Coordinates of C-alpha atoms in Angstrom, one line a residue:
X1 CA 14.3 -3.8 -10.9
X2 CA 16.6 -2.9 -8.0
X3 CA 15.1 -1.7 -5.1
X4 CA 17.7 0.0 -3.7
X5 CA 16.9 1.1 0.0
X6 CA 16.1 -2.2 1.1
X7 CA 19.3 -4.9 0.9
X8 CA 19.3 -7.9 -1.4
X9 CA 19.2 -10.3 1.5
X10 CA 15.2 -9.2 2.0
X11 CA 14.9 -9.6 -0.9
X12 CA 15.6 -13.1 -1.6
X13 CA 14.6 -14.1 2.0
X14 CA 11.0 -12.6 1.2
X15 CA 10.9 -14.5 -2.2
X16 CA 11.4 -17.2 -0.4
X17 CA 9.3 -17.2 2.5
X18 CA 6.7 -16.8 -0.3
X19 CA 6.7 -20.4 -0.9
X20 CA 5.1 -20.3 -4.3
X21 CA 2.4 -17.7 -3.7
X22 CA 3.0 -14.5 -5.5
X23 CA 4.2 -11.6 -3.0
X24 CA 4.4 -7.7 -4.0
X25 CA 5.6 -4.8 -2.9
X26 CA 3.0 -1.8 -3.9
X27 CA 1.7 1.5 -2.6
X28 CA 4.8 4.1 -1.2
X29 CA 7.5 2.2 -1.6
X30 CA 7.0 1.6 -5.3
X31 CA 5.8 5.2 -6.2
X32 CA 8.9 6.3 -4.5
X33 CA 11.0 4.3 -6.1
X34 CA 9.9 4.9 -9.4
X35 CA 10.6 8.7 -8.2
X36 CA 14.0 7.8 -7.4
X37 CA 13.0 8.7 -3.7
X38 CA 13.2 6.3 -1.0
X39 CA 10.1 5.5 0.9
X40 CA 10.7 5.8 4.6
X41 CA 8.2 6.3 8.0
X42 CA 7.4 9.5 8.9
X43 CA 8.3 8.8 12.1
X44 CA 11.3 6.9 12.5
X45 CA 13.1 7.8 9.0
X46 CA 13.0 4.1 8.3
X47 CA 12.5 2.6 5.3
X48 CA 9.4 1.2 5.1
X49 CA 7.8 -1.5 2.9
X50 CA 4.3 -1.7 2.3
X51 CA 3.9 -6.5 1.1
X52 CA 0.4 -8.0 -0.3
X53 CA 0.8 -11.5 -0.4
X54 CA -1.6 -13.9 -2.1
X55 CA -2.0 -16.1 1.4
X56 CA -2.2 -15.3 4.8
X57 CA 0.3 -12.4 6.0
X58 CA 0.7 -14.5 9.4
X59 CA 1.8 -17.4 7.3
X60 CA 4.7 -15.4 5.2
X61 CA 6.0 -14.0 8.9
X62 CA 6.8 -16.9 10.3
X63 CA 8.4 -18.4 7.0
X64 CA 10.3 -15.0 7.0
X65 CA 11.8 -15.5 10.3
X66 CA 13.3 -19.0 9.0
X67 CA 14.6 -17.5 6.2
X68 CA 16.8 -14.4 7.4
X69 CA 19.4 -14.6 9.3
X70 CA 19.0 -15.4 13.2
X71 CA 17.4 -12.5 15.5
X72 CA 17.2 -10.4 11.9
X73 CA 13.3 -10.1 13.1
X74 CA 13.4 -8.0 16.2
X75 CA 9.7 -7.1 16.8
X76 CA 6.5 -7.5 15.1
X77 CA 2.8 -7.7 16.0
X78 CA -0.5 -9.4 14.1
X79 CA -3.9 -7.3 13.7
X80 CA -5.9 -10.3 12.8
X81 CA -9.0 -8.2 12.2
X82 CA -7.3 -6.6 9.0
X83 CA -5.4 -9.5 7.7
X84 CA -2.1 -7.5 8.4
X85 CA 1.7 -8.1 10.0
X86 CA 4.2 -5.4 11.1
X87 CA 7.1 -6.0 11.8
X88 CA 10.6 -4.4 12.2
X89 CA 14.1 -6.4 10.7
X90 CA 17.6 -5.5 11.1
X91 CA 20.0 -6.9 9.0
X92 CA 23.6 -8.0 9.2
X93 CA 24.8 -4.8 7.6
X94 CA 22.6 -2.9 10.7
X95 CA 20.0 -1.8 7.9
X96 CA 17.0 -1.8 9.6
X97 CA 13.7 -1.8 7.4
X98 CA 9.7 -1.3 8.8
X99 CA 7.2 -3.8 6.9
X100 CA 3.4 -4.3 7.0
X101 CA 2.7 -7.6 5.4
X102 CA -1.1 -7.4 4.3
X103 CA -2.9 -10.2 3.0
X104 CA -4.0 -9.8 -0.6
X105 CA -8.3 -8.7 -0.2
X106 CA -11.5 -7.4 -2.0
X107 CA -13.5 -4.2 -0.4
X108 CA -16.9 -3.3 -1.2
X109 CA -18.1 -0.3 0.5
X110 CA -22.1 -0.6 0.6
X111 CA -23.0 2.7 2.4
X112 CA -21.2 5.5 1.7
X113 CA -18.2 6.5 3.8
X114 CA -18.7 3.4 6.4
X115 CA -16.6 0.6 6.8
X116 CA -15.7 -1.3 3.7
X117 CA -16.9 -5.5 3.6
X118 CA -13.8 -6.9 3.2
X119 CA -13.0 -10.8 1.7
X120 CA -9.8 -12.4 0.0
X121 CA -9.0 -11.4 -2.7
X122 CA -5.6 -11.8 -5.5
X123 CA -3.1 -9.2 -6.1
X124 CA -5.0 -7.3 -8.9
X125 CA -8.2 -7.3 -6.3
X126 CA -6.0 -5.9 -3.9
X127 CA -4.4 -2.9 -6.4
X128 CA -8.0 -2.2 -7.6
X129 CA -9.3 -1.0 -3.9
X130 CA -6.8 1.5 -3.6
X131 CA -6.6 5.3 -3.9
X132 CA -4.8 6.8 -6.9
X133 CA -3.5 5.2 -10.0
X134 CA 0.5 6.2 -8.7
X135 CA -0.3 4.3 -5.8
X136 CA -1.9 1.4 -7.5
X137 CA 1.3 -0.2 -9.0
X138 CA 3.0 -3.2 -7.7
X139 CA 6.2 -4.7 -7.7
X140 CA 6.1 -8.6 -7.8
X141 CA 9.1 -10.0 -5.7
X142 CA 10.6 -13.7 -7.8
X143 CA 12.1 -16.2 -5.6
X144 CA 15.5 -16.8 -7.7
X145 CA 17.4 -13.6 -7.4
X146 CA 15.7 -10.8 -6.5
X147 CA 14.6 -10.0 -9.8
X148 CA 11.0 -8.3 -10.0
X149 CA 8.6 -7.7 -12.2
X150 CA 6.2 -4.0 -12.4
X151 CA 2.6 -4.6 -12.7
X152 CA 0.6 -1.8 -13.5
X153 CA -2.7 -2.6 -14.6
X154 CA -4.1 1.6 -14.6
X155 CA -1.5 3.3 -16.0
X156 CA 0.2 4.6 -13.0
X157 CA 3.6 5.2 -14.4
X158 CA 1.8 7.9 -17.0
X159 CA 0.2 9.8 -14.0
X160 CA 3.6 9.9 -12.2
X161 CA 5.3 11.2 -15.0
X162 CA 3.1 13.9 -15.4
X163 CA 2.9 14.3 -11.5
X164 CA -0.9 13.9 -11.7
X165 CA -3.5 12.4 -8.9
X166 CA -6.1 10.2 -10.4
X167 CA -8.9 8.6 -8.6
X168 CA -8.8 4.8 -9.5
X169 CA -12.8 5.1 -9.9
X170 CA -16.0 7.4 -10.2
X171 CA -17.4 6.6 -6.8
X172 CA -13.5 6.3 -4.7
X173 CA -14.3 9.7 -2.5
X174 CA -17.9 8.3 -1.6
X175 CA -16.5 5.2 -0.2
X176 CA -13.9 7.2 1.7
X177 CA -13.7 10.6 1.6
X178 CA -10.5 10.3 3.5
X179 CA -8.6 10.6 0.4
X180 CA -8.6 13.9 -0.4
X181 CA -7.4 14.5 2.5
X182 CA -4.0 12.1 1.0
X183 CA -4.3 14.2 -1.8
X184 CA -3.6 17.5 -0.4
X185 CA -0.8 15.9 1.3
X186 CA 0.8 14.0 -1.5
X187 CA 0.2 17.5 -3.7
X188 CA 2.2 19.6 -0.6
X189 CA 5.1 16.9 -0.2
X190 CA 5.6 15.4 -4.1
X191 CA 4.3 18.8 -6.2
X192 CA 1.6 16.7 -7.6
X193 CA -2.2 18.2 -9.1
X194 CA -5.7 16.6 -8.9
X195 CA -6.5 15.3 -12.6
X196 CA -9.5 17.0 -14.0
X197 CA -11.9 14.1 -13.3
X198 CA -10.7 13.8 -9.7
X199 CA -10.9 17.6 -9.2
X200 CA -15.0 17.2 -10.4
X201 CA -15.5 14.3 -8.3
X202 CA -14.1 16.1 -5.0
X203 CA -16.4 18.8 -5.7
X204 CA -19.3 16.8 -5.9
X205 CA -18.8 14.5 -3.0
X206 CA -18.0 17.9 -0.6
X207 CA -21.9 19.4 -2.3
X208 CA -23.3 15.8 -1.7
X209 CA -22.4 16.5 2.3
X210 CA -23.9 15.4 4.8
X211 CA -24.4 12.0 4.3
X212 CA -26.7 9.4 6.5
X213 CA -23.4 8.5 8.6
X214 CA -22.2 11.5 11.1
X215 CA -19.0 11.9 13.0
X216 CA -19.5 9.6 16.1
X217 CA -21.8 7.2 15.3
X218 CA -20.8 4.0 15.9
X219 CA -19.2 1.8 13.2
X220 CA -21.1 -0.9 11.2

């Protein structure tokens, strides 16, 4: 599948920093694309790739910076807490592209709403913790030639053509109610509706309020 906001170059170099590992792009930048809209940073207007790699995200940046061309990598930063690299690449062509490189993990969320336990974890691990079914789709980048292959293990591509918002699971707003919050605005900016079940479940997590965690308290 082309991708085509982000240049062929990236592409391959990405593939290839990979070294063997398998390497995806998912969330935005694949639901977009499947839109035909290009996924870009609210911010800056950049495109902007959102990477799960089955290895350690540091690992991939370094290898990246072999693989493009020379001063292609003009900033990035590590959050070694979350497993996570950003970084920001201009190409020859003067394309410049936003990435977050995320190491592939697990979540369990054993009290509602707190902090998730997080562990590593492969890629379907990784598309299972997410949010809705259109953002649960990845895009596995090859090494050879840019090819890719689409791997959507809940049905995503359905929901997008019907421009529908399904939770991935019964309990997703109890572990973090944040989502609805993405829901309203993915509904405002894409013209998308709550599926039936999803609609239920918001209404019962909002009647199930407050819960033993408050606004404040300190993390776990």
């Amino acid at each position: 599948m082309h991708i085509p906001s982000v240049p062929l170059v990236l592409i391959q170099a990405l593939g290839q920093a990979a070294d063997g590992a398998r390497l995806a792009l998912v969330g935005g930048a694949v639901r977009d694309l499947l839109l035909h809209r290009i996924h870009r940073d609210p911010w800056r207007g950049l495109p902007d790739l959102d990477l799960v790699y089955e290895a350690r995200a540091i690992d991939l940046m370094s290898r990246l910076q072999q693989a493009l061309p020379a001063g292609s990598v003009c900033s990035w930063r590590e959050h070694g807490r979350f497993g996570t690299v950003e970084a920001e690449v201009v190409l020859p062509d003067c394309q410049r592209c936003l990435l977050d490189i995320a190491s592939a993990r697990c979540e369990v969320y054993p009290v509602a709403a707190e902090n998730p336990r997080v562990s590593p974890g492969c890629l379907e691990d990784d598309l299972r913790r997410r949010d809705f079914t259109v953002n649960a789709i990845a895009l596995l980048l090859l090494q050879s030639d840019g090819d890719s292959v689409l791997l959507d293990p809940f049905h995503g591509q359905d929901d997008l053509s019907q421009r529908c918002l399904r939770l991935l699971h019964a309990s997703s707003l109890l572990d973090d109610p944040t989502r609805l919050i993405r829901a309203a605005r993915y509904s405002a900016r894409l013209g998308f509706e709550l599926a039936d079940s999803s609609l239920r479940q918001s209404l019962s997590v909002m009647a199930a309020w407050p819960w033993a965690w408050q606004p404040g308290d300190s993390p776990q």
